[in-house]
Coordinates of C-alpha atoms and ligand atoms in Angstrom, one line a residue:
M1 CA 5.5 -9.3 13.2
S2 CA 4.1 -12.7 13.9
Y3 CA 4.8 -15.6 11.6
Y4 CA 2.9 -15.1 8.4
H5 CA 1.4 -18.0 6.8
I6 CA -1.8 -18.9 4.9
Q7 CA -4.1 -21.4 6.5
S8 CA -1.0 -22.9 8.1
I9 CA 0.9 -23.2 5.0
P10 CA 4.3 -21.3 5.1
L11 CA 4.7 -18.9 2.2
T12 CA 8.1 -20.5 1.3
D13 CA 6.3 -23.8 0.8
L14 CA 3.9 -22.4 -1.6
A15 CA 6.7 -20.4 -3.3
E16 CA 8.7 -23.9 -3.6
Q17 CA 5.6 -25.8 -4.8
F18 CA 4.4 -23.2 -7.5
G19 CA 7.4 -21.0 -8.2
T20 CA 7.5 -17.3 -8.1
P21 CA 6.2 -14.6 -9.0
L22 CA 2.9 -16.1 -7.6
Y23 CA -0.4 -14.6 -6.4
V24 CA -1.8 -16.6 -3.5
Y25 CA -5.4 -15.9 -2.2
D26 CA -6.8 -17.2 1.1
A27 CA -10.4 -18.2 0.6
N28 CA -11.1 -17.9 4.3
K29 CA -10.3 -14.2 4.3
I30 CA -12.7 -13.7 1.6
I31 CA -15.6 -15.5 3.3
E32 CA -14.9 -13.7 6.5
K33 CA -15.2 -10.4 4.7
I34 CA -18.5 -11.5 3.1
S35 CA -19.8 -12.1 6.7
I36 CA -18.6 -8.8 8.1
L37 CA -20.5 -7.1 5.3
R38 CA -23.5 -9.1 5.8
D39 CA -23.5 -8.5 9.6
S40 CA -23.2 -4.7 9.1
F41 CA -26.3 -4.7 7.1
K42 CA -28.4 -7.5 8.7
N43 CA -31.5 -5.4 9.0
V44 CA -32.0 -4.6 5.5
N45 CA -32.7 -6.6 2.3
L46 CA -29.0 -6.8 1.2
K47 CA -27.5 -7.9 -2.0
I48 CA -23.7 -8.0 -2.4
K49 CA -22.5 -7.6 -6.0
Y50 CA -18.9 -8.2 -6.1
A51 CA -17.1 -5.7 -8.4
C52 CA -15.2 -8.4 -10.2
K53 CA -12.7 -6.0 -11.9
A54 CA -10.8 -6.3 -8.6
N55 CA -10.0 -9.9 -9.3
T56 CA -11.6 -11.9 -12.0
N57 CA -10.0 -15.3 -11.5
L58 CA -12.8 -17.8 -12.2
A59 CA -12.2 -19.6 -8.9
I60 CA -12.7 -16.3 -7.0
L61 CA -16.0 -15.6 -8.9
K62 CA -17.1 -19.2 -8.1
L63 CA -16.2 -18.6 -4.4
M64 CA -18.2 -15.6 -4.2
R65 CA -21.3 -17.2 -5.9
K66 CA -21.0 -20.3 -3.5
H67 CA -21.3 -17.8 -0.6
G68 CA -24.3 -16.0 -2.1
V69 CA -22.7 -13.0 -3.5
E70 CA -23.7 -11.7 -6.9
I71 CA -21.6 -9.8 -9.3
D72 CA -20.9 -6.4 -11.0
V73 CA -19.1 -6.4 -14.3
V74 CA -18.0 -3.7 -16.5
S75 CA -17.3 -5.3 -19.9
P76 CA -18.7 -8.1 -22.1
E77 CA -15.7 -10.1 -21.2
E78 CA -16.2 -9.8 -17.5
L79 CA -20.0 -10.6 -18.3
R80 CA -18.8 -13.8 -20.0
L81 CA -16.5 -14.8 -17.1
A82 CA -19.4 -14.1 -14.6
M83 CA -21.6 -16.5 -16.7
M84 CA -18.7 -19.1 -16.8
A85 CA -18.7 -19.1 -13.1
G86 CA -22.4 -19.9 -13.1
F87 CA -24.0 -16.5 -12.5
E88 CA -27.4 -16.1 -14.1
G89 CA -28.2 -12.8 -16.1
S90 CA -30.5 -11.6 -13.4
Q91 CA -27.6 -11.9 -10.8
I92 CA -25.2 -9.8 -12.9
T93 CA -25.1 -6.0 -13.0
F94 CA -23.4 -4.3 -15.9
T95 CA -21.9 -0.9 -14.8
P96 CA -20.0 0.3 -17.8
S97 CA -18.5 3.8 -18.4
G98 CA -18.6 5.3 -21.8
V99 CA -19.1 2.0 -23.7
S100 CA -20.7 1.6 -27.2
F101 CA -24.4 0.9 -27.2
D102 CA -23.8 -2.5 -28.7
E103 CA -22.3 -3.5 -25.2
I104 CA -25.5 -2.2 -23.5
E105 CA -27.6 -4.1 -25.9
L106 CA -25.7 -7.3 -25.4
A107 CA -26.0 -7.0 -21.6
A108 CA -29.8 -6.4 -22.1
E109 CA -30.3 -9.3 -24.2
L110 CA -28.7 -11.5 -21.7
G111 CA -31.0 -10.3 -19.0
T112 CA -28.5 -8.5 -16.7
R113 CA -29.2 -5.4 -14.7
I114 CA -27.8 -2.4 -16.4
N115 CA -26.7 0.9 -14.8
L116 CA -26.9 3.7 -17.4
D117 CA -24.5 6.5 -16.8
N118 CA -25.1 9.2 -19.3
L119 CA -28.0 11.0 -20.7
D120 CA -27.3 10.0 -24.3
V121 CA -27.3 6.2 -23.4
L122 CA -30.4 6.6 -21.3
E123 CA -32.2 8.2 -24.3
K124 CA -31.1 5.4 -26.5
F125 CA -32.1 2.9 -24.1
G126 CA -35.4 4.4 -23.8
Q127 CA -35.9 4.5 -27.6
R128 CA -34.8 1.0 -28.0
Y129 CA -36.6 -0.7 -25.1
G130 CA -39.3 1.7 -23.9
S131 CA -40.9 0.2 -20.8
T132 CA -40.1 -3.5 -22.1
K133 CA -36.7 -3.7 -20.2
E134 CA -35.8 -2.5 -16.7
A135 CA -32.7 -0.3 -16.0
L136 CA -30.9 1.5 -13.2
I137 CA -29.5 4.9 -13.4
R138 CA -25.9 5.7 -12.2
L139 CA -25.9 9.1 -10.6
K140 CA -23.0 11.4 -9.7
P141 CA -23.8 12.8 -6.3
H142 CA -21.1 15.4 -6.1
V143 CA -19.3 14.2 -3.0
F144 CA -15.6 13.9 -2.2
G145 CA -14.3 10.7 -0.9
G146 CA -11.2 12.2 0.7
G147 CA -8.8 9.5 -0.7
N148 CA -6.4 9.3 -3.7
E149 CA -8.1 11.6 -6.3
K150 CA -7.2 9.2 -9.0
I151 CA -9.7 6.7 -7.8
M152 CA -12.5 9.0 -6.7
T153 CA -15.6 8.8 -8.8
A154 CA -18.4 10.8 -7.3
H155 CA -17.0 14.4 -7.2
P156 CA -18.2 17.1 -9.5
E157 CA -15.6 16.6 -12.1
S158 CA -15.7 12.9 -12.2
K159 CA -16.6 11.3 -15.6
F160 CA -18.9 8.7 -14.0
G161 CA -22.6 8.9 -13.6
I162 CA -25.2 11.5 -14.5
S163 CA -24.9 14.5 -12.3
I164 CA -27.8 14.8 -9.7
H165 CA -28.2 18.4 -11.0
Q166 CA -29.6 17.0 -14.3
K167 CA -32.5 15.5 -12.6
E168 CA -34.9 17.3 -14.8
E169 CA -33.3 16.0 -18.0
I170 CA -33.2 12.5 -16.6
L171 CA -36.9 12.5 -15.7
A172 CA -37.9 14.0 -19.1
I173 CA -36.4 11.0 -20.8
V174 CA -37.8 8.5 -18.5
E175 CA -41.2 10.0 -19.0
K176 CA -40.9 10.5 -22.7
Y177 CA -40.1 6.6 -23.3
D178 CA -42.2 5.4 -20.3
M179 CA -39.0 3.7 -19.0
K180 CA -39.0 1.3 -16.2
I181 CA -36.2 2.5 -13.8
I182 CA -36.0 0.1 -11.1
G183 CA -32.9 1.3 -9.4
L184 CA -30.6 4.2 -8.6
H185 CA -26.9 3.7 -8.2
Q186 CA -24.0 5.6 -7.0
H187 CA -20.3 4.7 -6.4
T188 CA -18.2 7.1 -4.3
G189 CA -14.7 5.9 -5.3
S190 CA -12.3 3.3 -4.1
D191 CA -10.4 3.3 -0.7
V192 CA -12.6 6.0 0.4
K193 CA -11.1 7.8 3.5
N194 CA -13.9 10.1 4.5
A195 CA -16.6 7.7 5.7
D196 CA -19.1 10.5 5.7
A197 CA -18.9 10.6 1.9
F198 CA -21.0 7.3 2.0
T199 CA -23.7 9.0 4.0
Q200 CA -23.6 12.2 1.9
A201 CA -23.9 10.2 -1.3
A202 CA -26.7 8.1 0.1
T203 CA -28.6 11.1 1.2
A204 CA -28.4 12.7 -2.2
I205 CA -29.5 9.5 -4.0
L206 CA -32.4 8.9 -1.5
E207 CA -33.6 12.4 -1.9
M208 CA -33.8 12.1 -5.7
A209 CA -35.4 8.5 -5.4
F210 CA -38.7 10.0 -4.5
S211 CA -39.0 11.2 -8.0
F212 CA -38.9 7.7 -9.5
K213 CA -42.0 5.6 -9.1
D214 CA -40.9 2.0 -9.9
L215 CA -37.8 1.7 -7.7
E216 CA -36.9 -1.6 -6.2
I217 CA -33.2 -1.2 -5.7
I218 CA -30.8 1.4 -4.2
D219 CA -27.2 0.5 -5.2
L220 CA -24.6 2.4 -3.1
G221 CA -21.5 1.0 -5.0
G222 CA -18.4 0.0 -3.3
G223 CA -15.1 1.8 -1.9
F224 CA -15.0 0.6 1.6
K225 CA -11.5 1.3 2.9
V226 CA -9.3 -1.6 4.0
A227 CA -6.0 -1.3 5.8
Y228 CA -2.8 -1.3 3.7
Q229 CA -0.6 -0.7 6.6
D230 CA -0.7 -0.7 10.5
G231 CA -2.7 2.0 11.8
D232 CA -4.4 2.9 8.5
V233 CA -7.8 4.4 8.4
V234 CA -10.5 1.7 7.6
T235 CA -14.2 2.1 7.1
D236 CA -15.9 1.4 10.3
M237 CA -18.4 -1.1 8.9
A238 CA -20.5 -1.4 11.9
K239 CA -21.0 2.5 12.1
V240 CA -21.5 2.9 8.3
G241 CA -23.8 -0.1 8.5
E242 CA -25.8 1.5 11.3
I243 CA -26.0 4.9 9.6
L244 CA -27.0 3.8 6.1
T245 CA -29.4 1.0 7.4
S246 CA -31.3 3.8 9.3
A247 CA -31.4 6.2 6.3
F248 CA -32.4 3.5 4.0
L249 CA -35.2 2.1 6.2
N250 CA -36.5 5.5 6.8
F251 CA -36.6 6.2 3.0
S252 CA -38.3 2.7 2.3
K253 CA -41.0 3.6 4.8
K254 CA -41.6 7.0 3.1
Y255 CA -41.5 5.5 -0.3
G256 CA -44.0 3.0 0.8
R257 CA -42.0 -0.2 -0.5
D258 CA -39.5 -2.7 0.8
L259 CA -36.4 -2.1 -1.5
Q260 CA -33.3 -4.0 -1.9
L261 CA -30.1 -2.3 -0.8
W262 CA -27.2 -3.3 -3.0
F263 CA -23.4 -2.7 -2.5
E264 CA -20.7 -3.6 -5.0
P265 CA -17.4 -3.9 -3.2
G266 CA -14.2 -5.1 -4.7
K267 CA -11.2 -4.2 -2.4
F268 CA -13.1 -4.9 0.8
L269 CA -13.8 -8.5 -0.3
V270 CA -10.6 -9.5 -1.7
S271 CA -7.7 -7.2 -1.1
E272 CA -6.4 -8.5 2.1
A273 CA -6.9 -12.1 0.9
G274 CA -4.0 -11.8 -1.5
T275 CA -0.3 -12.0 -0.9
F276 CA 2.0 -11.8 -3.9
L277 CA 5.3 -13.9 -3.6
T278 CA 8.4 -12.9 -5.4
T279 CA 12.1 -14.0 -5.2
A280 CA 14.9 -11.6 -4.5
N281 CA 17.2 -11.9 -7.5
V282 CA 19.8 -9.3 -6.3
V283 CA 20.7 -7.4 -3.1
K284 CA 22.5 -4.5 -4.5
I285 CA 24.4 -2.2 -2.0
D286 CA 24.8 1.2 -3.4
P287 CA 26.7 3.9 -1.5
I288 CA 23.5 5.6 -0.7
K289 CA 20.9 2.8 -0.3
T290 CA 20.5 -1.0 -0.5
F291 CA 18.2 -2.2 -3.3
V292 CA 16.5 -5.5 -3.2
G293 CA 15.5 -6.5 -6.9
V294 CA 12.8 -9.1 -7.1
N295 CA 11.6 -11.2 -10.1
S296 CA 8.5 -9.0 -10.7
G297 CA 7.7 -5.4 -11.3
L298 CA 5.1 -2.8 -12.4
N299 CA 3.9 -5.4 -14.9
H300 CA 2.6 -7.5 -12.2
L301 CA 1.6 -5.3 -9.3
G302 CA 1.4 -1.7 -10.5
R303 CA -0.6 0.0 -7.5
P304 CA 2.5 1.5 -5.9
M305 CA 3.7 2.9 -9.2
M306 CA 0.4 4.0 -10.4
Y307 CA -1.2 5.4 -7.3
G308 CA 1.8 5.8 -4.9
A309 CA 0.0 3.0 -2.9
F310 CA 1.6 1.5 0.1
H311 CA 1.8 -2.2 0.3
D312 CA 3.4 -3.9 3.2
I313 CA 6.4 -6.0 2.2
F314 CA 8.3 -8.5 4.2
N315 CA 11.0 -11.2 4.0
A316 CA 9.0 -14.6 4.0
S317 CA 12.3 -16.5 4.2
N318 CA 13.6 -14.8 7.3
Q319 CA 10.7 -14.0 9.6
N320 CA 12.6 -14.3 12.9
E321 CA 15.8 -12.4 12.3
T322 CA 16.6 -9.7 14.6
E323 CA 18.9 -7.9 12.1
K324 CA 16.9 -5.4 10.2
N325 CA 18.1 -3.4 7.4
E326 CA 16.5 -0.6 5.2
Y327 CA 15.8 -1.7 1.8
R328 CA 14.3 -0.2 -1.3
V329 CA 12.3 -3.0 -3.0
V330 CA 12.4 -2.7 -6.7
G331 CA 11.3 -4.6 -9.7
Y332 CA 13.1 -5.9 -12.7
I333 CA 11.3 -3.9 -15.4
C334 CA 13.3 -1.2 -17.2
E335 CA 11.6 1.6 -15.5
T336 CA 11.7 2.9 -11.9
D337 CA 9.3 0.3 -10.5
T338 CA 9.6 0.7 -6.9
F339 CA 7.5 -1.4 -4.7
S340 CA 8.3 0.3 -1.4
W341 CA 6.5 3.5 -1.3
T342 CA 6.2 5.4 2.0
P343 CA 3.0 6.2 3.7
E344 CA 3.3 9.7 2.4
G345 CA 3.2 8.4 -1.2
K346 CA 6.9 8.7 -2.1
Q347 CA 9.4 6.0 -3.3
G348 CA 11.3 4.9 -0.2
E349 CA 12.8 2.2 1.9
R350 CA 11.4 -0.4 4.2
L351 CA 13.0 -1.8 7.4
M352 CA 13.0 -5.5 6.8
N353 CA 14.6 -8.7 8.1
K354 CA 18.1 -9.2 6.4
V355 CA 17.5 -10.1 2.8
T356 CA 19.8 -12.6 0.9
A357 CA 19.4 -13.3 -2.8
G358 CA 17.0 -16.1 -3.2
D359 CA 14.8 -15.2 -0.2
I360 CA 11.1 -15.0 -0.9
I361 CA 9.8 -11.3 -0.7
A362 CA 6.1 -11.1 0.1
I363 CA 3.7 -8.1 -0.8
K364 CA 0.5 -8.0 1.2
N365 CA -2.9 -6.8 0.1
A366 CA -2.5 -8.2 -3.4
G367 CA -5.9 -9.7 -3.8
A368 CA -7.6 -6.6 -5.5
Y369 CA -6.4 -4.7 -8.5
C370 CA -3.1 -6.4 -8.8
F371 CA -3.3 -9.5 -11.0
S372 CA -6.3 -7.9 -12.8
M373 CA -4.2 -4.9 -13.7
A374 CA -1.1 -6.9 -14.7
S375 CA 0.3 -6.7 -18.3
Q376 CA 3.0 -8.4 -20.4
Y377 CA 5.3 -5.2 -20.4
N378 CA 9.0 -6.0 -21.2
S379 CA 7.5 -9.2 -22.7
R380 CA 7.4 -10.7 -19.2
L381 CA 5.0 -13.8 -18.5
L382 CA 2.0 -13.2 -16.2
P383 CA 2.3 -15.0 -12.8
A384 CA 0.4 -18.0 -11.7
E385 CA -2.3 -17.7 -9.1
V386 CA -3.1 -20.1 -6.3
L387 CA -6.2 -20.3 -4.0
V388 CA -5.9 -21.7 -0.5
L389 CA -9.2 -23.4 0.0
E390 CA -10.0 -25.6 3.1
G391 CA -6.3 -25.8 3.9
E392 CA -5.3 -27.0 0.4
A393 CA -3.5 -24.8 -2.1
K394 CA -4.9 -25.0 -5.5
L395 CA -3.5 -23.8 -8.6
I396 CA -6.1 -21.5 -10.2
R397 CA -4.2 -20.0 -13.1
K398 CA -1.1 -21.4 -14.8
R399 CA 2.0 -19.2 -15.3
D400 CA 2.0 -17.8 -18.7
T401 CA 4.6 -19.3 -21.2
F402 CA 6.2 -17.6 -24.2
E403 CA 3.3 -19.0 -26.3
D404 CA 1.0 -16.5 -24.6
I405 CA 3.1 -13.7 -25.5
V406 CA 3.3 -14.5 -29.3
R407 CA 0.0 -16.2 -29.7
N408 CA -1.7 -13.3 -31.6
L409 CA 1.4 -12.2 -33.4
I410 CA 1.4 -12.4 -37.2
D411 CA 4.8 -13.0 -38.6
I412 CA 4.7 -11.2 -41.9
E413 CA 7.7 -10.8 -44.4
V414 CA 9.1 -7.2 -44.1
Ligands
LLP1 N1 -18.5 -0.2 -8.4 C1 -18.0 0.6 -9.4 C2 -18.9 1.2 -10.2 C3 -16.6 0.8 -9.5 O1 -16.2 1.5 -10.5 C4 -15.7 0.2 -8.6 C5 -14.4 0.2 -8.7 C6 -16.3 -0.6 -7.5 C7 -17.7 -0.7 -7.4 C8 -15.5 -1.3 -6.5 O2 -14.6 -0.3 -5.8 P1 -13.8 -0.9 -4.4 O3 -14.9 -1.6 -3.5 O4 -13.0 -2.1 -5.0 O5 -13.1 0.1 -4.0 N2 -7.5 0.2 -9.6 C9 -7.7 1.0 -8.4 C10 -9.2 1.1 -7.9 C11 -10.2 1.3 -9.1 C12 -11.5 1.1 -8.8 C13 -12.3 1.0 -10.0 N3 -13.7 0.9 -9.8 C14 -6.8 0.5 -7.2 O6 -6.0 -0.4 -7.4 O7 -6.9 1.2 -6.2

């Protein structure tokens, strides 16, 4: 492996300056991914709506905004964060799942675009607003993304969206309340392996779109697959761009109006920009295997433990060593929190440059769904976050302190 640094800053310097555990994000990588997406859809009226659940750090949101990316949120709190980052209501899409109608009303009052994802909520929205507020409908196209089933969202059994087989019910509600449905939405899932699923889903949505007269937007969600390891399947953006552009332009022509094409990627934009730095607390030589125990665990980066996800791991303190050993990289949480899963989705070992206690152990692809899914389990502190912007490392979240753990506790007499 070539020497790994972020915009010329060695990872060990970052660890020394900010301490570990530490999330580091490379702004250049995010900007590069935005351009790749734009280039892939250069012939359509494209809007990118960053699915901020992947990483809600304010600096990341502001970076997206600065580069012309808009935003997709799923909770009132993400909505407020988006507004803190400077997004206007009209640039924000609210795509919740199974939330109370109060949340929908709040988002409507703030002027966001809302994806309604069940018939009940569609009816309530119609009753409440009639034709006075625009909305989008999230559909379930019944397609299989071919990836980890825990994160696929468009298959028949998924809880997300209104089934395309309920078209008649949808149209009856829309007509009953004279609703202004300006967009149709679908999201295939995350880390979608089968790129054909994007086309199948788009075909299903576009077919249905002819039944709606006020459309301005087709929102095809996120889910573009990135590489988590060498040789991994990735979404061929140029190819997907070409196929979807042609389907979309054909549709627009027949529909008789120039529509906007929206995507809401999370992982694609931020996953590869992130590196998680930990310190090896112990190297434990067991008769059967050697463990490297780091100062983090499933509390900070839970993807391997939750999904059997593969994340590349390497010794940032020793990048030139020729002596390699097999290590099982584990966390300090009182659970089996193995970071080193195999490509087959099992806990396993990694061949790494010799590790000595105190070395910085780096975990790649840590920009998406890592910090944003972190917790205080075992009463551990949340890590700090750093953004490397124009060659300078900037602290964008302070490390938690014990105060953050006890802040909301009420100390009663018992
Ligand atoms: N749009 C909607 C409606 C979504 O629910 C999601 C992700 C996205 C867009 C963005 O998907 P992406 O481009 O990031 O794949 N925690 C899991 C992923 C859960 C995805 C949730 N929804 C993981 O770490 O793999």
